[in-house]
GROMACS .gro file of C-alpha atoms in nm:
model
  247
    1UNK     CA    1  -0.824   4.137  -1.073
    2UNK     CA    2  -1.131   3.888  -1.085
    3UNK     CA    3  -1.090   3.536  -1.157
    4UNK     CA    4  -1.344   3.245  -1.207
    5UNK     CA    5  -1.364   2.902  -1.372
    6UNK     CA    6  -1.558   2.628  -1.410
    7UNK     CA    7  -1.553   2.271  -1.268
    8UNK     CA    8  -1.749   1.954  -1.313
    9UNK     CA    9  -1.890   1.701  -1.104
   10UNK     CA   10  -2.091   1.361  -1.007
   11UNK     CA   11  -1.832   1.224  -1.240
   12UNK     CA   12  -1.765   0.858  -1.289
   13UNK     CA   13  -1.642   0.708  -0.945
   14UNK     CA   14  -1.626   1.029  -0.761
   15UNK     CA   15  -1.733   1.072  -0.392
   16UNK     CA   16  -1.841   1.298  -0.180
   17UNK     CA   17  -1.524   1.298  -0.013
   18UNK     CA   18  -1.329   1.320  -0.359
   19UNK     CA   19  -1.536   1.628  -0.439
   20UNK     CA   20  -1.493   1.819  -0.126
   21UNK     CA   21  -1.133   1.777  -0.169
   22UNK     CA   22  -1.151   1.888  -0.506
   23UNK     CA   23  -1.360   2.201  -0.426
   24UNK     CA   24  -1.127   2.306  -0.135
   25UNK     CA   25  -0.856   2.297  -0.327
   26UNK     CA   26  -1.035   2.512  -0.603
   27UNK     CA   27  -1.154   2.742  -0.318
   28UNK     CA   28  -0.800   2.795  -0.166
   29UNK     CA   29  -0.698   2.967  -0.482
   30UNK     CA   30  -0.917   3.253  -0.370
   31UNK     CA   31  -1.180   3.329  -0.671
   32UNK     CA   32  -1.471   3.526  -0.718
   33UNK     CA   33  -1.638   3.331  -0.901
   34UNK     CA   34  -1.717   2.949  -0.998
   35UNK     CA   35  -1.944   2.733  -1.219
   36UNK     CA   36  -2.008   2.425  -1.060
   37UNK     CA   37  -2.192   2.180  -1.333
   38UNK     CA   38  -2.315   1.863  -1.246
   39UNK     CA   39  -2.213   1.613  -1.545
   40UNK     CA   40  -2.545   1.494  -1.747
   41UNK     CA   41  -2.533   1.220  -2.012
   42UNK     CA   42  -2.689   1.451  -2.316
   43UNK     CA   43  -2.844   1.203  -2.630
   44UNK     CA   44  -2.592   1.221  -2.911
   45UNK     CA   45  -2.281   1.272  -2.752
   46UNK     CA   46  -1.997   1.054  -2.730
   47UNK     CA   47  -2.092   0.999  -2.342
   48UNK     CA   48  -2.434   0.869  -2.428
   49UNK     CA   49  -2.251   0.566  -2.633
   50UNK     CA   50  -1.998   0.520  -2.328
   51UNK     CA   51  -2.281   0.505  -2.111
   52UNK     CA   52  -2.520   0.282  -2.326
   53UNK     CA   53  -2.216   0.069  -2.340
   54UNK     CA   54  -2.148   0.075  -1.991
   55UNK     CA   55  -1.834   0.196  -2.032
   56UNK     CA   56  -1.911   0.538  -1.810
   57UNK     CA   57  -2.083   0.543  -1.516
   58UNK     CA   58  -2.267   0.874  -1.316
   59UNK     CA   59  -2.410   0.858  -0.985
   60UNK     CA   60  -2.732   0.741  -0.891
   61UNK     CA   61  -3.007   1.023  -0.763
   62UNK     CA   62  -2.911   0.962  -0.460
   63UNK     CA   63  -2.555   1.019  -0.469
   64UNK     CA   64  -2.612   1.306  -0.706
   65UNK     CA   65  -2.801   1.493  -0.465
   66UNK     CA   66  -2.561   1.412  -0.161
   67UNK     CA   67  -2.285   1.576  -0.414
   68UNK     CA   68  -2.524   1.871  -0.487
   69UNK     CA   69  -2.546   1.938  -0.097
   70UNK     CA   70  -2.195   1.930  -0.027
   71UNK     CA   71  -2.137   2.185  -0.340
   72UNK     CA   72  -2.379   2.394  -0.136
   73UNK     CA   73  -2.221   2.351   0.204
   74UNK     CA   74  -1.853   2.377   0.088
   75UNK     CA   75  -1.951   2.723  -0.086
   76UNK     CA   76  -2.159   2.891   0.108
   77UNK     CA   77  -1.909   2.832   0.406
   78UNK     CA   78  -1.651   2.986   0.191
   79UNK     CA   79  -1.860   3.288   0.123
   80UNK     CA   80  -1.949   3.190  -0.217
   81UNK     CA   81  -2.348   3.116  -0.213
   82UNK     CA   82  -2.521   3.035  -0.539
   83UNK     CA   83  -2.708   3.298  -0.697
   84UNK     CA   84  -2.801   3.069  -0.969
   85UNK     CA   85  -2.837   2.681  -0.920
   86UNK     CA   86  -2.479   2.634  -1.084
   87UNK     CA   87  -2.287   2.942  -1.045
   88UNK     CA   88  -2.174   3.080  -0.719
   89UNK     CA   89  -1.988   3.440  -0.622
   90UNK     CA   90  -1.871   3.642  -0.349
   91UNK     CA   91  -2.128   3.944  -0.295
   92UNK     CA   92  -2.097   4.180  -0.618
   93UNK     CA   93  -1.889   3.931  -0.827
   94UNK     CA   94  -2.161   3.780  -0.994
   95UNK     CA   95  -2.130   3.744  -1.341
   96UNK     CA   96  -2.353   4.047  -1.492
   97UNK     CA   97  -2.336   3.865  -1.877
   98UNK     CA   98  -2.512   3.565  -1.749
   99UNK     CA   99  -2.714   3.730  -1.533
  100UNK     CA  100  -2.883   3.897  -1.866
  101UNK     CA  101  -2.960   3.539  -1.991
  102UNK     CA  102  -3.137   3.421  -1.643
  103UNK     CA  103  -3.325   3.772  -1.611
  104UNK     CA  104  -3.465   3.730  -1.943
  105UNK     CA  105  -3.307   4.018  -2.111
  106UNK     CA  106  -3.186   4.077  -2.462
  107UNK     CA  107  -2.869   3.939  -2.590
  108UNK     CA  108  -2.678   3.904  -2.911
  109UNK     CA  109  -2.517   3.604  -3.047
  110UNK     CA  110  -2.256   3.678  -3.253
  111UNK     CA  111  -1.966   3.395  -3.271
  112UNK     CA  112  -1.980   3.021  -3.421
  113UNK     CA  113  -2.283   2.845  -3.243
  114UNK     CA  114  -2.417   3.147  -3.035
  115UNK     CA  115  -2.771   3.216  -2.979
  116UNK     CA  116  -2.919   3.551  -2.920
  117UNK     CA  117  -3.252   3.707  -2.771
  118UNK     CA  118  -3.298   4.064  -2.916
  119UNK     CA  119  -3.648   4.253  -2.964
  120UNK     CA  120  -3.675   4.399  -3.320
  121UNK     CA  121  -4.003   4.610  -3.381
  122UNK     CA  122  -4.172   4.474  -3.122
  123UNK     CA  123  -4.085   4.160  -3.165
  124UNK     CA  124  -3.844   3.908  -2.965
  125UNK     CA  125  -3.655   3.670  -3.193
  126UNK     CA  126  -3.442   3.391  -3.142
  127UNK     CA  127  -3.149   3.386  -3.315
  128UNK     CA  128  -2.877   3.110  -3.392
  129UNK     CA  129  -2.551   3.121  -3.584
  130UNK     CA  130  -2.355   2.848  -3.780
  131UNK     CA  131  -2.205   2.628  -3.529
  132UNK     CA  132  -1.880   2.543  -3.748
  133UNK     CA  133  -1.608   2.831  -3.705
  134UNK     CA  134  -1.504   2.779  -4.066
  135UNK     CA  135  -1.846   2.763  -4.246
  136UNK     CA  136  -1.891   3.057  -3.994
  137UNK     CA  137  -1.625   3.246  -4.109
  138UNK     CA  138  -1.737   3.192  -4.490
  139UNK     CA  139  -2.085   3.304  -4.396
  140UNK     CA  140  -1.993   3.583  -4.241
  141UNK     CA  141  -1.789   3.704  -4.551
  142UNK     CA  142  -2.092   3.627  -4.793
  143UNK     CA  143  -2.370   3.789  -4.581
  144UNK     CA  144  -2.204   4.006  -4.315
  145UNK     CA  145  -2.287   3.807  -4.049
  146UNK     CA  146  -2.315   3.414  -3.947
  147UNK     CA  147  -2.704   3.379  -3.846
  148UNK     CA  148  -2.854   3.032  -3.961
  149UNK     CA  149  -3.199   3.127  -3.777
  150UNK     CA  150  -3.416   3.409  -3.693
  151UNK     CA  151  -3.731   3.296  -3.514
  152UNK     CA  152  -4.019   3.545  -3.393
  153UNK     CA  153  -4.101   3.413  -3.022
  154UNK     CA  154  -4.489   3.408  -2.930
  155UNK     CA  155  -4.597   3.527  -2.607
  156UNK     CA  156  -4.654   3.153  -2.472
  157UNK     CA  157  -4.248   3.048  -2.565
  158UNK     CA  158  -4.125   3.350  -2.424
  159UNK     CA  159  -4.351   3.262  -2.086
  160UNK     CA  160  -4.174   2.919  -2.068
  161UNK     CA  161  -3.815   3.046  -2.151
  162UNK     CA  162  -3.890   3.320  -1.822
  163UNK     CA  163  -3.980   3.083  -1.593
  164UNK     CA  164  -3.694   2.848  -1.724
  165UNK     CA  165  -3.457   3.090  -1.655
  166UNK     CA  166  -3.586   3.279  -1.393
  167UNK     CA  167  -3.612   2.987  -1.171
  168UNK     CA  168  -3.295   2.887  -1.173
  169UNK     CA  169  -3.169   3.244  -0.974
  170UNK     CA  170  -3.172   3.267  -0.634
  171UNK     CA  171  -3.333   3.571  -0.678
  172UNK     CA  172  -3.640   3.416  -0.809
  173UNK     CA  173  -3.893   3.481  -1.050
  174UNK     CA  174  -4.065   3.796  -1.043
  175UNK     CA  175  -4.434   3.721  -1.119
  176UNK     CA  176  -4.545   4.086  -1.204
  177UNK     CA  177  -4.264   4.098  -1.415
  178UNK     CA  178  -4.366   3.777  -1.591
  179UNK     CA  179  -4.708   3.920  -1.661
  180UNK     CA  180  -4.586   4.247  -1.792
  181UNK     CA  181  -4.345   4.090  -2.057
  182UNK     CA  182  -4.555   3.816  -2.171
  183UNK     CA  183  -4.895   3.839  -2.080
  184UNK     CA  184  -4.896   3.505  -1.912
  185UNK     CA  185  -4.911   3.447  -1.531
  186UNK     CA  186  -4.867   3.114  -1.339
  187UNK     CA  187  -5.221   2.977  -1.189
  188UNK     CA  188  -5.214   3.089  -0.824
  189UNK     CA  189  -5.323   2.747  -0.701
  190UNK     CA  190  -5.064   2.579  -0.876
  191UNK     CA  191  -4.819   2.811  -0.728
  192UNK     CA  192  -4.941   2.792  -0.361
  193UNK     CA  193  -4.981   2.394  -0.420
  194UNK     CA  194  -4.592   2.398  -0.452
  195UNK     CA  195  -4.507   2.622  -0.199
  196UNK     CA  196  -4.726   2.332   0.062
  197UNK     CA  197  -4.522   2.084  -0.134
  198UNK     CA  198  -4.224   2.276  -0.005
  199UNK     CA  199  -4.044   2.298  -0.365
  200UNK     CA  200  -4.078   2.662  -0.384
  201UNK     CA  201  -4.095   3.017  -0.140
  202UNK     CA  202  -4.242   3.340  -0.161
  203UNK     CA  203  -3.976   3.654  -0.119
  204UNK     CA  204  -3.958   4.022  -0.158
  205UNK     CA  205  -4.239   4.170  -0.383
  206UNK     CA  206  -4.407   3.872  -0.539
  207UNK     CA  207  -4.087   3.657  -0.639
  208UNK     CA  208  -4.085   3.276  -0.638
  209UNK     CA  209  -3.783   3.088  -0.615
  210UNK     CA  210  -3.727   2.678  -0.562
  211UNK     CA  211  -3.645   2.595  -0.188
  212UNK     CA  212  -3.324   2.381  -0.157
  213UNK     CA  213  -3.565   2.098  -0.160
  214UNK     CA  214  -3.682   2.235  -0.530
  215UNK     CA  215  -3.333   2.291  -0.636
  216UNK     CA  216  -3.275   1.919  -0.610
  217UNK     CA  217  -3.569   1.888  -0.836
  218UNK     CA  218  -3.559   2.192  -1.026
  219UNK     CA  219  -3.645   2.007  -1.356
  220UNK     CA  220  -3.950   1.888  -1.215
  221UNK     CA  221  -4.045   2.195  -1.044
  222UNK     CA  222  -3.994   2.407  -1.347
  223UNK     CA  223  -4.216   2.169  -1.583
  224UNK     CA  224  -4.502   2.167  -1.363
  225UNK     CA  225  -4.522   2.543  -1.314
  226UNK     CA  226  -4.495   2.621  -1.706
  227UNK     CA  227  -4.744   2.352  -1.767
  228UNK     CA  228  -4.988   2.597  -1.570
  229UNK     CA  229  -4.880   2.899  -1.751
  230UNK     CA  230  -5.214   3.088  -1.865
  231UNK     CA  231  -5.310   3.428  -2.048
  232UNK     CA  232  -5.317   3.660  -1.760
  233UNK     CA  233  -5.707   3.854  -1.711
  234UNK     CA  234  -5.571   4.159  -1.795
  235UNK     CA  235  -5.483   4.265  -2.149
  236UNK     CA  236  -5.142   4.123  -2.244
  237UNK     CA  237  -4.856   4.353  -2.217
  238UNK     CA  238  -4.617   4.534  -2.449
  239UNK     CA  239  -4.380   4.259  -2.522
  240UNK     CA  240  -4.068   4.532  -2.568
  241UNK     CA  241  -3.847   4.379  -2.313
  242UNK     CA  242  -3.721   4.588  -2.019
  243UNK     CA  243  -3.314   4.644  -2.006
  244UNK     CA  244  -3.192   4.366  -1.784
  245UNK     CA  245  -2.969   4.662  -1.667
  246UNK     CA  246  -3.258   4.835  -1.532
  247UNK     CA  247  -3.442   4.557  -1.358
   0.00000   0.00000   0.00000
C-alpha cells in the first residue's frame, strides 16, 4: 500500500537531462515517497581512491546545483515536495521513522552498525553498535546487546546536533524547542544576518528554515549558525527530551 525507494544522482557524466528522464521514469511508478541523494565522495572509501586517481568524476558545484534544482522542480510538479533536503513525499506520506531523527527525538540503534540517541536518567546518550554482522552476533550472544559505545552528550553537543538535523527539514528548526531542550540558543543577530543574506527565513511560530538558495549551501548555513550557539539567558531547561510524536 505504500512504496518508497532511493536514487543517487550527480553521478559521473550524468547531465540534468539524463537525471530528469530517470527521475520521471521513477515518478511514473507512482511512489508515495522518494529519497534522492546527491553523490558525494567520502574520505576513506573506494570512490575516494578512484576520484583521486582521476578514474571517477563528479559534477562541479554549478552543475550539482542545477541537478538539485531539477530535482526540486520535477518532484514538486509531481506532488512530492521535499519535506527534508533529500526526501520527498506526498502529503501525509512522510517517513515517520526518519522524522524522529531530524526532529531530534529518541531512537534505539539495535542492528549491526546502528546508532541511537536515548534519554536515560535525565541524560541523552549516543550509542553505537558493532558494525560487522558476524561480530555483532557474537557480541549479542555474549552480552545481550551489540553496543560498542554509549556516551553521554553535553548540552552544547546536543544543541549542535539539533541545529544540524532540524535545518534539514522544510518545517524548520524551532528556536523555542532548541532552547527548552538544550538551554542553548542561536544569537538573534546571527539569525537576522542570515535572514538578510537570503539563506534562511522565519516561518510559523518562531521556526527558522533554509530558503531555496540556502538549501544549495546548507552545510555552510548550518556551520555558521551552529558556531553562534550560546547558553540562553534564562536557566537551562531540563534535558529530558520530548517524545517526537508529541512535537
